[in-house]
Amino acid sequence: MDKAAAKITSFIASNAAVYDWISQSIWENPETAFNEEKSSAIYRERLADSGFQITEFPEMPHSFMGEKGSSGPVIAFMGEYDALPGMSQRCSTSREPVSPGAPGHACGHNLLGMGSLAAAEALAYAAQESGIPIRVRYYGCPAEESLGRIPLVKAGRFNDADAVMTWHPADVNTPHRYTTSANLALIFNFTGKASHAAMAPQTGRSALDAVQLFNLSLEFMREHVQPGVMLHYVISNGGDRPNIVPSKAASFLYIRAPNAAVIRSVAKRILKAAKGACLMTETGYSIEIQHGKCDYIPNDTIQDVMAQAMRGIPLPEPAEAERDFMKTLQATVPKADRLATLDPIGAPRELAAQVWHDSCGDFGRGKRIGGSLDTGDVSYVAPTGQMNAATWPIGVGAHTWQSCSASGSSWAFKAARWAGACLALSGFMLAENPALLEKAKKEHRRTAPPYRSTMDL
Ligand SMILES: [Zn+2]
């Protein structure tokens, strides 16, 4: 393991300039979900130059797979590259958009895609040097902030992978032991009959009445669903004017639950509630499924390997200017709010007193976070592992101006390269030890139910 770690670290160090250029370029040209044309091209061109065979997938624009090697186990890494709308921010310690209203990399996917690329290239190199047969894959996964890789999973693109790994920029270094919530996002469109609200109310049937009764039914339902179910909604269409009985109105709802099976059982009852609202108001309804994700099933065998790999790759040291940057940036997050990133994943609260995470933790076993990840669907079809790397100061959460700022910093680029090295070493350890890989697959067969997307009600 030490020899492989050295090979991987030196390979990534010798390519650092290219990797940092990728992190920087994608951060400077943020492309939102489904629009990642340039970001995807950067990865495809780089991988092709490094000897990877590129296959573009028809299921989603800007999705692809790069593969190197012709025999041996398939070890795959996933990269994301979409930005968030409205999050434009300079790499600075105060709120300062590059262009107000423009997108920005507030989830650090400029780092995520690059770290996984470094992992794929370094693993292919180290395995070849050591004479270990392997097929290394990089999955280019667009639109993570929206539909995500669900169409790729449904098309069976991950089915033959022996192990799939990824990472996420964060404020701590830890294997991703915790699970995530399954979710389903859907719009209930109600249709009634317009009329003058004062002159002929008796001839109108209000779609907004149906929306309100439907939403109210959700409030009563909350008490009688499985523990851990969350329902959040907005009225996405409430009509146009008070003096027109609304013929169209809509409720945009997210259902979250501990797992995909619970999503399906709750969704069935919610459909009944929508029917009930229609019956009461003499309206009709239709649903539009926006997106939906399964819960994440961490593969302990792979997570253990990742924990070991993280301890086997020395953490980078921030330069003085990087320390100052992180300290000033962290100060913009109120002390009490810093626990919001630590508590949900079971990280020790004492960490809130530090500026950056200078060691490797191992948090989150048995925990579930409220948010959802499309890695969840992948974990239903292949043994899957994840880790977090501290690219941001402690207490800086994803989807904030601070995380966007930090994701464009030289410190984040270093930390992302470290994450890439940890993933590569994890892949190496799995590929050189067939018994370990078999253990991961056996665990997967035991823990993952048959796959069905939460979008398929
Ligand atoms: Zn993200």
Short mmCIF file of C-alpha atoms and ligand atoms in Angstrom, two decimals:
data_model
loop_
_atom_site.label_atom_id
_atom_site.label_comp_id
_atom_site.label_asym_id
_atom_site.label_seq_id
_atom_site.Cartn_x
_atom_site.Cartn_y
_atom_site.Cartn_z
CA MET A 1 0.00 0.00 0.00
CA ASP A 2 2.85 2.40 0.83
CA LYS A 3 4.48 1.86 -2.57
CA ALA A 4 1.19 2.40 -4.36
CA ALA A 5 0.50 5.52 -2.28
CA ALA A 6 3.88 6.93 -3.26
CA LYS A 7 3.30 6.20 -6.96
CA ILE A 8 -0.15 7.79 -6.86
CA THR A 9 0.98 10.87 -4.91
CA SER A 10 3.91 11.53 -7.22
CA PHE A 11 1.77 11.01 -10.35
CA ILE A 12 -0.80 13.52 -9.11
CA ALA A 13 1.91 15.99 -8.01
CA SER A 14 3.53 15.87 -11.44
CA ASN A 15 0.16 16.65 -13.05
CA ALA A 16 -0.86 19.27 -10.48
CA ALA A 17 -0.66 22.18 -12.91
CA VAL A 18 -3.16 20.55 -15.30
CA TYR A 19 -5.48 19.48 -12.50
CA ASP A 20 -5.50 22.95 -10.96
CA TRP A 21 -6.12 24.48 -14.37
CA ILE A 22 -9.21 22.25 -14.74
CA SER A 23 -10.53 23.19 -11.27
CA GLN A 24 -9.95 26.87 -12.02
CA SER A 25 -11.37 26.87 -15.58
CA ILE A 26 -14.58 25.14 -14.59
CA TRP A 27 -14.95 27.41 -11.56
CA GLU A 28 -14.52 30.47 -13.81
CA ASN A 29 -17.08 29.19 -16.36
CA PRO A 30 -19.90 27.84 -14.22
CA GLU A 31 -22.48 25.92 -16.26
CA THR A 32 -25.79 24.92 -14.68
CA ALA A 33 -27.50 21.50 -14.93
CA PHE A 34 -28.02 20.30 -18.54
CA ASN A 35 -25.79 23.12 -19.89
CA GLU A 36 -22.36 21.66 -19.04
CA GLU A 37 -21.08 21.69 -22.59
CA LYS A 38 -17.62 23.15 -22.00
CA SER A 39 -17.03 21.45 -18.65
CA SER A 40 -17.88 18.02 -20.07
CA ALA A 41 -15.65 18.66 -23.11
CA ILE A 42 -12.68 19.49 -20.87
CA TYR A 43 -12.94 16.07 -19.22
CA ARG A 44 -13.56 14.14 -22.42
CA GLU A 45 -10.58 15.74 -24.17
CA ARG A 46 -8.26 15.24 -21.21
CA LEU A 47 -9.26 11.61 -20.72
CA ALA A 48 -8.91 10.87 -24.44
CA ASP A 49 -5.39 12.39 -24.33
CA SER A 50 -4.59 10.10 -21.39
CA GLY A 51 -5.58 6.99 -23.35
CA PHE A 52 -9.14 6.55 -22.09
CA GLN A 53 -11.77 5.32 -24.55
CA ILE A 54 -14.68 7.78 -24.51
CA THR A 55 -18.33 6.74 -24.89
CA GLU A 56 -20.95 9.48 -24.88
CA PHE A 57 -24.30 8.36 -23.45
CA PRO A 58 -27.55 9.19 -25.23
CA GLU A 59 -29.54 9.23 -21.98
CA MET A 60 -28.47 12.72 -20.94
CA PRO A 61 -26.69 15.62 -22.62
CA HIS A 62 -23.02 15.95 -21.56
CA SER A 63 -22.90 12.51 -19.89
CA PHE A 64 -20.18 10.08 -20.88
CA MET A 65 -17.84 7.34 -19.75
CA GLY A 66 -14.07 7.10 -20.18
CA GLU A 67 -12.42 3.69 -19.78
CA LYS A 68 -8.82 2.53 -19.78
CA GLY A 69 -7.63 -1.09 -19.60
CA SER A 70 -8.99 -4.23 -21.24
CA SER A 71 -9.15 -6.84 -18.48
CA GLY A 72 -9.52 -7.07 -14.73
CA PRO A 73 -12.11 -5.61 -12.37
CA VAL A 74 -14.02 -2.46 -13.31
CA ILE A 75 -13.14 0.25 -10.79
CA ALA A 76 -15.14 3.39 -11.47
CA PHE A 77 -15.05 7.00 -10.31
CA MET A 78 -17.85 9.49 -10.76
CA GLY A 79 -17.31 13.15 -11.59
CA GLU A 80 -19.82 16.00 -11.49
CA TYR A 81 -19.45 19.46 -13.01
CA ASP A 82 -22.69 21.44 -12.80
CA ALA A 83 -22.97 24.82 -11.05
CA LEU A 84 -25.85 26.43 -9.16
CA PRO A 85 -27.99 29.26 -10.54
CA GLY A 86 -27.65 32.68 -8.90
CA MET A 87 -24.62 31.75 -6.79
CA SER A 88 -21.99 33.83 -8.62
CA GLN A 89 -19.18 34.79 -6.23
CA ARG A 90 -15.58 35.93 -6.45
CA CYS A 91 -12.83 34.07 -4.61
CA SER A 92 -12.93 36.60 -1.77
CA THR A 93 -13.80 36.84 1.91
CA SER A 94 -16.90 38.99 1.47
CA ARG A 95 -20.13 38.58 -0.53
CA GLU A 96 -19.09 39.75 -3.97
CA PRO A 97 -20.74 38.25 -7.07
CA VAL A 98 -18.68 38.15 -10.27
CA SER A 99 -21.93 38.89 -12.05
CA PRO A 100 -25.13 39.31 -10.00
CA GLY A 101 -27.67 36.57 -10.71
CA ALA A 102 -25.17 34.45 -12.67
CA PRO A 103 -24.39 30.84 -11.69
CA GLY A 104 -21.54 29.81 -9.41
CA HIS A 105 -19.84 26.67 -8.12
CA ALA A 106 -21.30 26.80 -4.61
CA CYS A 107 -21.34 22.99 -4.36
CA GLY A 108 -17.70 22.69 -5.44
CA HIS A 109 -18.42 20.47 -8.44
CA ASN A 110 -15.50 22.16 -10.23
CA LEU A 111 -13.37 20.31 -7.66
CA LEU A 112 -15.42 17.13 -7.58
CA GLY A 113 -15.05 16.36 -11.29
CA MET A 114 -11.34 17.12 -11.22
CA GLY A 115 -10.59 15.04 -8.09
CA SER A 116 -12.25 12.02 -9.67
CA LEU A 117 -10.35 12.60 -12.92
CA ALA A 118 -7.05 12.68 -11.01
CA ALA A 119 -8.13 9.44 -9.30
CA ALA A 120 -8.88 7.68 -12.60
CA GLU A 121 -5.61 8.72 -14.22
CA ALA A 122 -3.47 7.98 -11.17
CA LEU A 123 -5.06 4.57 -10.64
CA ALA A 124 -4.59 3.59 -14.29
CA TYR A 125 -0.93 4.61 -13.98
CA ALA A 126 -0.24 2.89 -10.63
CA ALA A 127 -1.98 -0.34 -11.68
CA GLN A 128 -0.03 -0.49 -14.94
CA GLU A 129 3.27 0.15 -13.12
CA SER A 130 2.46 -2.65 -10.68
CA GLY A 131 1.24 -5.10 -13.33
CA ILE A 132 -2.30 -5.26 -11.91
CA PRO A 133 -5.01 -5.87 -14.53
CA ILE A 134 -7.78 -3.32 -14.20
CA ARG A 135 -10.42 -1.45 -16.15
CA VAL A 136 -10.53 2.08 -14.78
CA ARG A 137 -13.63 4.13 -15.51
CA TYR A 138 -14.59 7.75 -15.19
CA TYR A 139 -18.31 8.50 -15.35
CA GLY A 140 -19.10 12.05 -16.42
CA CYS A 141 -22.31 12.77 -14.51
CA PRO A 142 -24.08 16.02 -15.44
CA ALA A 143 -27.04 17.79 -13.78
CA GLU A 144 -26.38 16.52 -10.26
CA GLU A 145 -28.31 19.49 -8.88
CA SER A 146 -31.39 18.39 -10.81
CA LEU A 147 -32.29 15.05 -12.40
CA GLY A 148 -28.80 13.66 -11.74
CA ARG A 149 -27.51 10.30 -12.94
CA ILE A 150 -30.85 8.51 -12.61
CA PRO A 151 -31.29 8.06 -16.41
CA LEU A 152 -27.79 6.52 -16.55
CA VAL A 153 -28.59 4.14 -13.69
CA LYS A 154 -31.92 3.19 -15.28
CA ALA A 155 -30.13 2.48 -18.57
CA GLY A 156 -27.87 0.01 -16.75
CA ARG A 157 -24.69 2.05 -17.26
CA PHE A 158 -23.31 1.09 -13.83
CA ASN A 159 -24.43 -2.54 -13.76
CA ASP A 160 -21.07 -4.12 -14.64
CA ALA A 161 -18.96 -1.98 -12.29
CA ASP A 162 -17.24 -3.96 -9.54
CA ALA A 163 -16.85 -0.87 -7.37
CA VAL A 164 -17.94 2.74 -7.81
CA MET A 165 -16.44 5.58 -5.81
CA THR A 166 -16.83 9.30 -5.53
CA TRP A 167 -16.21 12.17 -3.14
CA HIS A 168 -17.67 15.55 -2.27
CA PRO A 169 -16.07 18.85 -1.31
CA ALA A 170 -16.90 19.65 2.32
CA ASP A 171 -15.49 21.12 5.51
CA VAL A 172 -14.29 17.81 6.98
CA ASN A 173 -12.26 14.78 5.92
CA THR A 174 -14.23 11.60 6.48
CA PRO A 175 -15.51 8.50 4.73
CA HIS A 176 -19.18 9.10 3.89
CA ARG A 177 -20.54 6.56 6.39
CA TYR A 178 -23.91 8.27 6.73
CA THR A 179 -26.83 7.60 4.49
CA THR A 180 -28.98 10.15 2.65
CA SER A 181 -32.72 10.53 2.25
CA ALA A 182 -34.62 9.09 -0.67
CA ASN A 183 -36.73 11.75 -2.35
CA LEU A 184 -39.31 12.47 -4.98
CA ALA A 185 -40.10 15.92 -6.39
CA LEU A 186 -43.40 16.30 -8.16
CA ILE A 187 -45.82 19.01 -9.20
CA PHE A 188 -49.56 18.54 -8.73
CA ASN A 189 -51.34 20.57 -11.39
CA PHE A 190 -55.02 21.20 -10.57
CA THR A 191 -57.49 22.32 -13.21
CA GLY A 192 -60.83 24.03 -12.51
CA LYS A 193 -63.06 26.46 -14.36
CA ALA A 194 -62.51 30.21 -14.54
CA SER A 195 -65.28 32.71 -13.84
CA HIS A 196 -65.71 36.25 -12.52
CA ALA A 197 -65.07 35.90 -8.80
CA ALA A 198 -67.78 38.45 -7.92
CA MET A 199 -70.25 38.34 -10.81
CA ALA A 200 -70.52 34.56 -11.35
CA PRO A 201 -68.66 32.69 -8.60
CA GLN A 202 -71.19 29.85 -8.75
CA THR A 203 -70.07 28.94 -12.29
CA GLY A 204 -66.37 28.76 -11.37
CA ARG A 205 -64.44 25.88 -9.84
CA SER A 206 -61.24 27.02 -8.16
CA ALA A 207 -58.04 25.08 -8.82
CA LEU A 208 -56.50 27.10 -5.99
CA ASP A 209 -59.11 25.73 -3.56
CA ALA A 210 -57.96 22.25 -4.58
CA VAL A 211 -54.31 23.22 -4.00
CA GLN A 212 -55.10 24.57 -0.54
CA LEU A 213 -57.16 21.54 0.51
CA PHE A 214 -54.48 19.25 -0.90
CA ASN A 215 -51.72 21.05 1.02
CA LEU A 216 -53.83 21.00 4.18
CA SER A 217 -54.25 17.24 3.82
CA LEU A 218 -50.47 16.94 3.84
CA GLU A 219 -50.36 18.79 7.18
CA PHE A 220 -52.72 16.20 8.69
CA MET A 221 -50.92 13.34 7.02
CA ARG A 222 -47.55 14.30 8.56
CA GLU A 223 -48.56 12.76 11.87
CA HIS A 224 -49.44 9.41 10.36
CA VAL A 225 -46.52 8.55 8.15
CA GLN A 226 -43.37 6.57 9.01
CA PRO A 227 -40.85 8.37 11.25
CA GLY A 228 -38.36 10.35 9.21
CA VAL A 229 -40.73 11.26 6.37
CA MET A 230 -40.53 14.93 5.38
CA LEU A 231 -43.01 16.78 3.21
CA HIS A 232 -42.16 20.25 1.89
CA TYR A 233 -44.13 22.19 -0.67
CA VAL A 234 -44.64 25.57 -2.28
CA ILE A 235 -47.62 26.86 -4.24
CA SER A 236 -45.91 27.17 -7.60
CA ASN A 237 -49.03 28.54 -9.29
CA GLY A 238 -51.71 30.29 -7.24
CA GLY A 239 -53.70 31.88 -10.05
CA ASP A 240 -53.39 35.34 -11.58
CA ARG A 241 -55.87 37.81 -10.02
CA PRO A 242 -58.25 37.68 -7.07
CA ASN A 243 -61.22 38.58 -9.28
CA ILE A 244 -60.72 35.58 -11.54
CA VAL A 245 -61.53 32.15 -10.12
CA PRO A 246 -58.27 30.33 -10.89
CA SER A 247 -58.71 27.64 -13.51
CA LYS A 248 -55.14 26.48 -13.00
CA ALA A 249 -53.08 26.16 -9.80
CA ALA A 250 -50.21 23.96 -8.70
CA SER A 251 -48.47 22.62 -5.61
CA PHE A 252 -44.80 21.68 -5.99
CA LEU A 253 -43.98 18.99 -3.44
CA TYR A 254 -40.87 17.19 -2.20
CA ILE A 255 -41.29 13.92 -0.34
CA ARG A 256 -38.25 12.69 1.59
CA ALA A 257 -37.99 9.41 3.47
CA PRO A 258 -35.46 6.99 4.95
CA ASN A 259 -35.61 4.79 1.85
CA ALA A 260 -37.12 4.41 -1.61
CA ALA A 261 -39.78 1.89 -0.52
CA VAL A 262 -41.21 4.37 2.01
CA ILE A 263 -41.30 7.09 -0.67
CA ARG A 264 -43.50 4.84 -2.78
CA SER A 265 -45.91 3.99 0.04
CA VAL A 266 -46.27 7.67 1.08
CA ALA A 267 -46.68 8.79 -2.54
CA LYS A 268 -49.61 6.39 -2.96
CA ARG A 269 -51.44 8.07 -0.08
CA ILE A 270 -50.62 11.53 -1.37
CA LEU A 271 -52.19 10.66 -4.73
CA LYS A 272 -55.37 9.76 -2.82
CA ALA A 273 -55.24 13.15 -1.09
CA ALA A 274 -55.02 14.88 -4.47
CA LYS A 275 -58.06 12.91 -5.67
CA GLY A 276 -59.90 13.89 -2.50
CA ALA A 277 -59.14 17.58 -3.05
CA CYS A 278 -60.51 17.26 -6.59
CA LEU A 279 -63.68 15.56 -5.37
CA MET A 280 -64.33 18.35 -2.88
CA THR A 281 -63.81 21.11 -5.42
CA GLU A 282 -65.00 19.52 -8.67
CA THR A 283 -61.60 19.97 -10.25
CA GLY A 284 -59.12 17.62 -11.90
CA TYR A 285 -55.40 17.04 -11.47
CA SER A 286 -52.33 15.69 -13.21
CA ILE A 287 -48.82 15.11 -11.89
CA GLU A 288 -45.44 16.04 -13.31
CA ILE A 289 -42.55 14.06 -11.84
CA GLN A 290 -39.54 16.35 -11.69
CA HIS A 291 -36.84 14.13 -10.23
CA GLY A 292 -36.35 11.51 -7.55
CA LYS A 293 -33.47 9.79 -5.81
CA CYS A 294 -32.94 6.63 -3.83
CA ASP A 295 -31.30 6.65 -0.42
CA TYR A 296 -27.56 6.00 -0.32
CA ILE A 297 -26.53 2.50 0.82
CA PRO A 298 -22.91 2.82 1.96
CA ASN A 299 -20.84 -0.27 1.25
CA ASP A 300 -18.93 -0.75 4.51
CA THR A 301 -16.22 -2.83 2.85
CA ILE A 302 -15.44 -0.02 0.42
CA GLN A 303 -15.88 2.68 3.08
CA ASP A 304 -13.35 0.83 5.27
CA VAL A 305 -10.88 0.72 2.37
CA MET A 306 -11.42 4.42 1.80
CA ALA A 307 -10.85 5.21 5.48
CA GLN A 308 -7.57 3.31 5.30
CA ALA A 309 -6.54 5.02 2.07
CA MET A 310 -7.27 8.45 3.57
CA ARG A 311 -4.84 7.70 6.37
CA GLY A 312 -2.29 6.48 3.83
CA ILE A 313 -2.06 9.72 1.83
CA PRO A 314 -0.50 12.65 3.72
CA LEU A 315 -2.88 15.60 4.06
CA PRO A 316 -1.81 18.79 2.29
CA GLU A 317 -0.62 21.73 4.39
CA PRO A 318 -2.13 25.15 3.78
CA ALA A 319 0.32 27.95 2.96
CA GLU A 320 0.19 31.03 5.18
CA ALA A 321 -1.94 33.02 2.74
CA GLU A 322 -4.35 30.05 2.49
CA ARG A 323 -4.64 29.90 6.28
CA ASP A 324 -5.43 33.63 6.42
CA PHE A 325 -7.99 33.28 3.65
CA MET A 326 -9.78 30.41 5.41
CA LYS A 327 -9.73 32.17 8.78
CA THR A 328 -11.28 35.36 7.39
CA LEU A 329 -13.82 33.42 5.34
CA GLN A 330 -14.82 31.25 8.29
CA ALA A 331 -15.39 34.37 10.42
CA THR A 332 -18.30 35.29 8.10
CA VAL A 333 -20.21 32.21 9.34
CA PRO A 334 -21.70 32.83 12.83
CA LYS A 335 -20.21 30.45 15.43
CA ALA A 336 -23.58 28.91 16.29
CA ASP A 337 -24.25 28.14 12.60
CA ARG A 338 -20.99 26.19 12.21
CA LEU A 339 -22.52 23.21 14.00
CA ALA A 340 -25.03 22.86 11.19
CA THR A 341 -22.42 21.15 9.03
CA LEU A 342 -21.05 18.95 11.84
CA ASP A 343 -24.05 17.69 13.82
CA PRO A 344 -25.99 15.95 11.02
CA ILE A 345 -23.03 13.72 10.13
CA GLY A 346 -21.98 13.04 13.72
CA ALA A 347 -18.70 14.99 13.55
CA PRO A 348 -17.35 16.05 16.96
CA ARG A 349 -18.58 19.52 17.96
CA GLU A 350 -15.07 20.49 19.13
CA LEU A 351 -14.13 20.78 15.46
CA ALA A 352 -16.11 24.04 15.33
CA ALA A 353 -13.19 25.66 17.18
CA GLN A 354 -10.79 24.85 14.31
CA VAL A 355 -10.40 26.83 11.09
CA TRP A 356 -9.74 23.86 8.82
CA HIS A 357 -9.86 20.11 9.39
CA ASP A 358 -6.21 19.09 9.73
CA SER A 359 -6.75 15.36 10.26
CA CYS A 360 -8.90 12.49 8.99
CA GLY A 361 -12.10 11.70 10.83
CA ASP A 362 -14.41 8.74 10.49
CA PHE A 363 -17.92 10.03 11.12
CA GLY A 364 -21.53 9.32 10.45
CA ARG A 365 -22.07 5.59 10.84
CA GLY A 366 -25.81 5.02 11.38
CA LYS A 367 -26.72 8.65 10.62
CA ARG A 368 -29.01 9.89 7.87
CA ILE A 369 -28.95 13.41 6.52
CA GLY A 370 -32.07 15.21 5.31
CA GLY A 371 -30.66 15.88 1.85
CA SER A 372 -30.58 13.47 -1.08
CA LEU A 373 -27.87 12.38 -3.52
CA ASP A 374 -28.09 10.67 -6.89
CA THR A 375 -25.22 8.46 -5.75
CA GLY A 376 -28.04 6.70 -3.89
CA ASP A 377 -29.40 5.15 -7.09
CA VAL A 378 -25.91 3.98 -8.06
CA SER A 379 -25.52 2.35 -4.63
CA TYR A 380 -28.59 0.17 -5.40
CA VAL A 381 -26.94 -1.33 -8.51
CA ALA A 382 -23.21 -1.48 -7.63
CA PRO A 383 -21.03 -1.56 -4.51
CA THR A 384 -20.48 2.15 -3.83
CA GLY A 385 -18.26 4.23 -1.55
CA GLN A 386 -17.87 7.96 -0.96
CA MET A 387 -15.75 10.32 1.06
CA ASN A 388 -15.69 13.99 1.98
CA ALA A 389 -12.58 16.13 1.72
CA ALA A 390 -12.09 19.42 3.55
CA THR A 391 -11.89 21.92 0.72
CA TRP A 392 -13.68 24.59 2.78
CA PRO A 393 -13.15 26.04 6.28
CA ILE A 394 -15.02 24.24 9.07
CA GLY A 395 -18.62 25.43 9.33
CA VAL A 396 -18.90 26.47 5.68
CA GLY A 397 -21.82 24.57 4.22
CA ALA A 398 -22.58 23.71 0.59
CA HIS A 399 -24.74 26.05 -1.51
CA THR A 400 -23.49 29.24 0.18
CA TRP A 401 -21.46 32.16 -1.17
CA GLN A 402 -18.65 31.07 1.15
CA SER A 403 -18.46 27.59 -0.41
CA CYS A 404 -18.47 29.14 -3.88
CA SER A 405 -15.64 31.47 -2.87
CA ALA A 406 -13.62 28.70 -1.20
CA SER A 407 -14.09 26.36 -4.20
CA GLY A 408 -12.09 28.80 -6.32
CA SER A 409 -9.14 28.94 -3.91
CA SER A 410 -5.70 27.37 -4.22
CA TRP A 411 -6.33 25.52 -0.95
CA ALA A 412 -9.42 23.83 -2.39
CA PHE A 413 -7.48 22.78 -5.47
CA LYS A 414 -4.85 21.11 -3.24
CA ALA A 415 -7.47 19.39 -1.11
CA ALA A 416 -9.25 18.14 -4.25
CA ARG A 417 -6.01 16.61 -5.49
CA TRP A 418 -5.64 14.91 -2.12
CA ALA A 419 -9.16 13.52 -2.47
CA GLY A 420 -8.20 12.21 -5.92
CA ALA A 421 -5.17 10.44 -4.46
CA CYS A 422 -7.31 8.84 -1.72
CA LEU A 423 -9.81 7.56 -4.30
CA ALA A 424 -7.01 6.22 -6.51
CA LEU A 425 -5.41 4.38 -3.60
CA SER A 426 -8.79 2.93 -2.58
CA GLY A 427 -9.23 1.66 -6.14
CA PHE A 428 -5.75 0.18 -6.10
CA MET A 429 -6.36 -1.65 -2.82
CA LEU A 430 -9.59 -3.15 -4.18
CA ALA A 431 -8.05 -4.15 -7.52
CA GLU A 432 -5.01 -5.85 -6.00
CA ASN A 433 -7.08 -7.86 -3.54
CA PRO A 434 -9.82 -9.88 -5.31
CA ALA A 435 -11.07 -11.25 -1.96
CA LEU A 436 -11.77 -7.71 -0.77
CA LEU A 437 -13.66 -6.89 -3.93
CA GLU A 438 -15.65 -10.10 -3.58
CA LYS A 439 -16.48 -9.14 0.02
CA ALA A 440 -17.77 -5.75 -1.19
CA LYS A 441 -19.95 -7.44 -3.81
CA LYS A 442 -21.30 -9.98 -1.33
CA GLU A 443 -22.18 -7.15 1.04
CA HIS A 444 -23.92 -5.35 -1.80
CA ARG A 445 -26.05 -8.39 -2.63
CA ARG A 446 -27.04 -8.57 1.04
CA THR A 447 -27.82 -4.90 1.66
CA ALA A 448 -29.19 -3.44 -1.58
CA PRO A 449 -32.81 -4.17 -2.51
CA PRO A 450 -33.69 -4.60 -6.21
CA TYR A 451 -33.41 -1.23 -7.92
CA ARG A 452 -36.45 0.79 -8.78
CA SER A 453 -36.21 4.55 -9.25
CA THR A 454 -38.42 6.60 -6.92
CA MET A 455 -39.58 8.37 -10.11
CA ASP A 456 -41.30 5.14 -11.20
CA LEU A 457 -44.32 5.23 -8.95
ZN ZN B 1 -22.85 18.73 -4.65
#
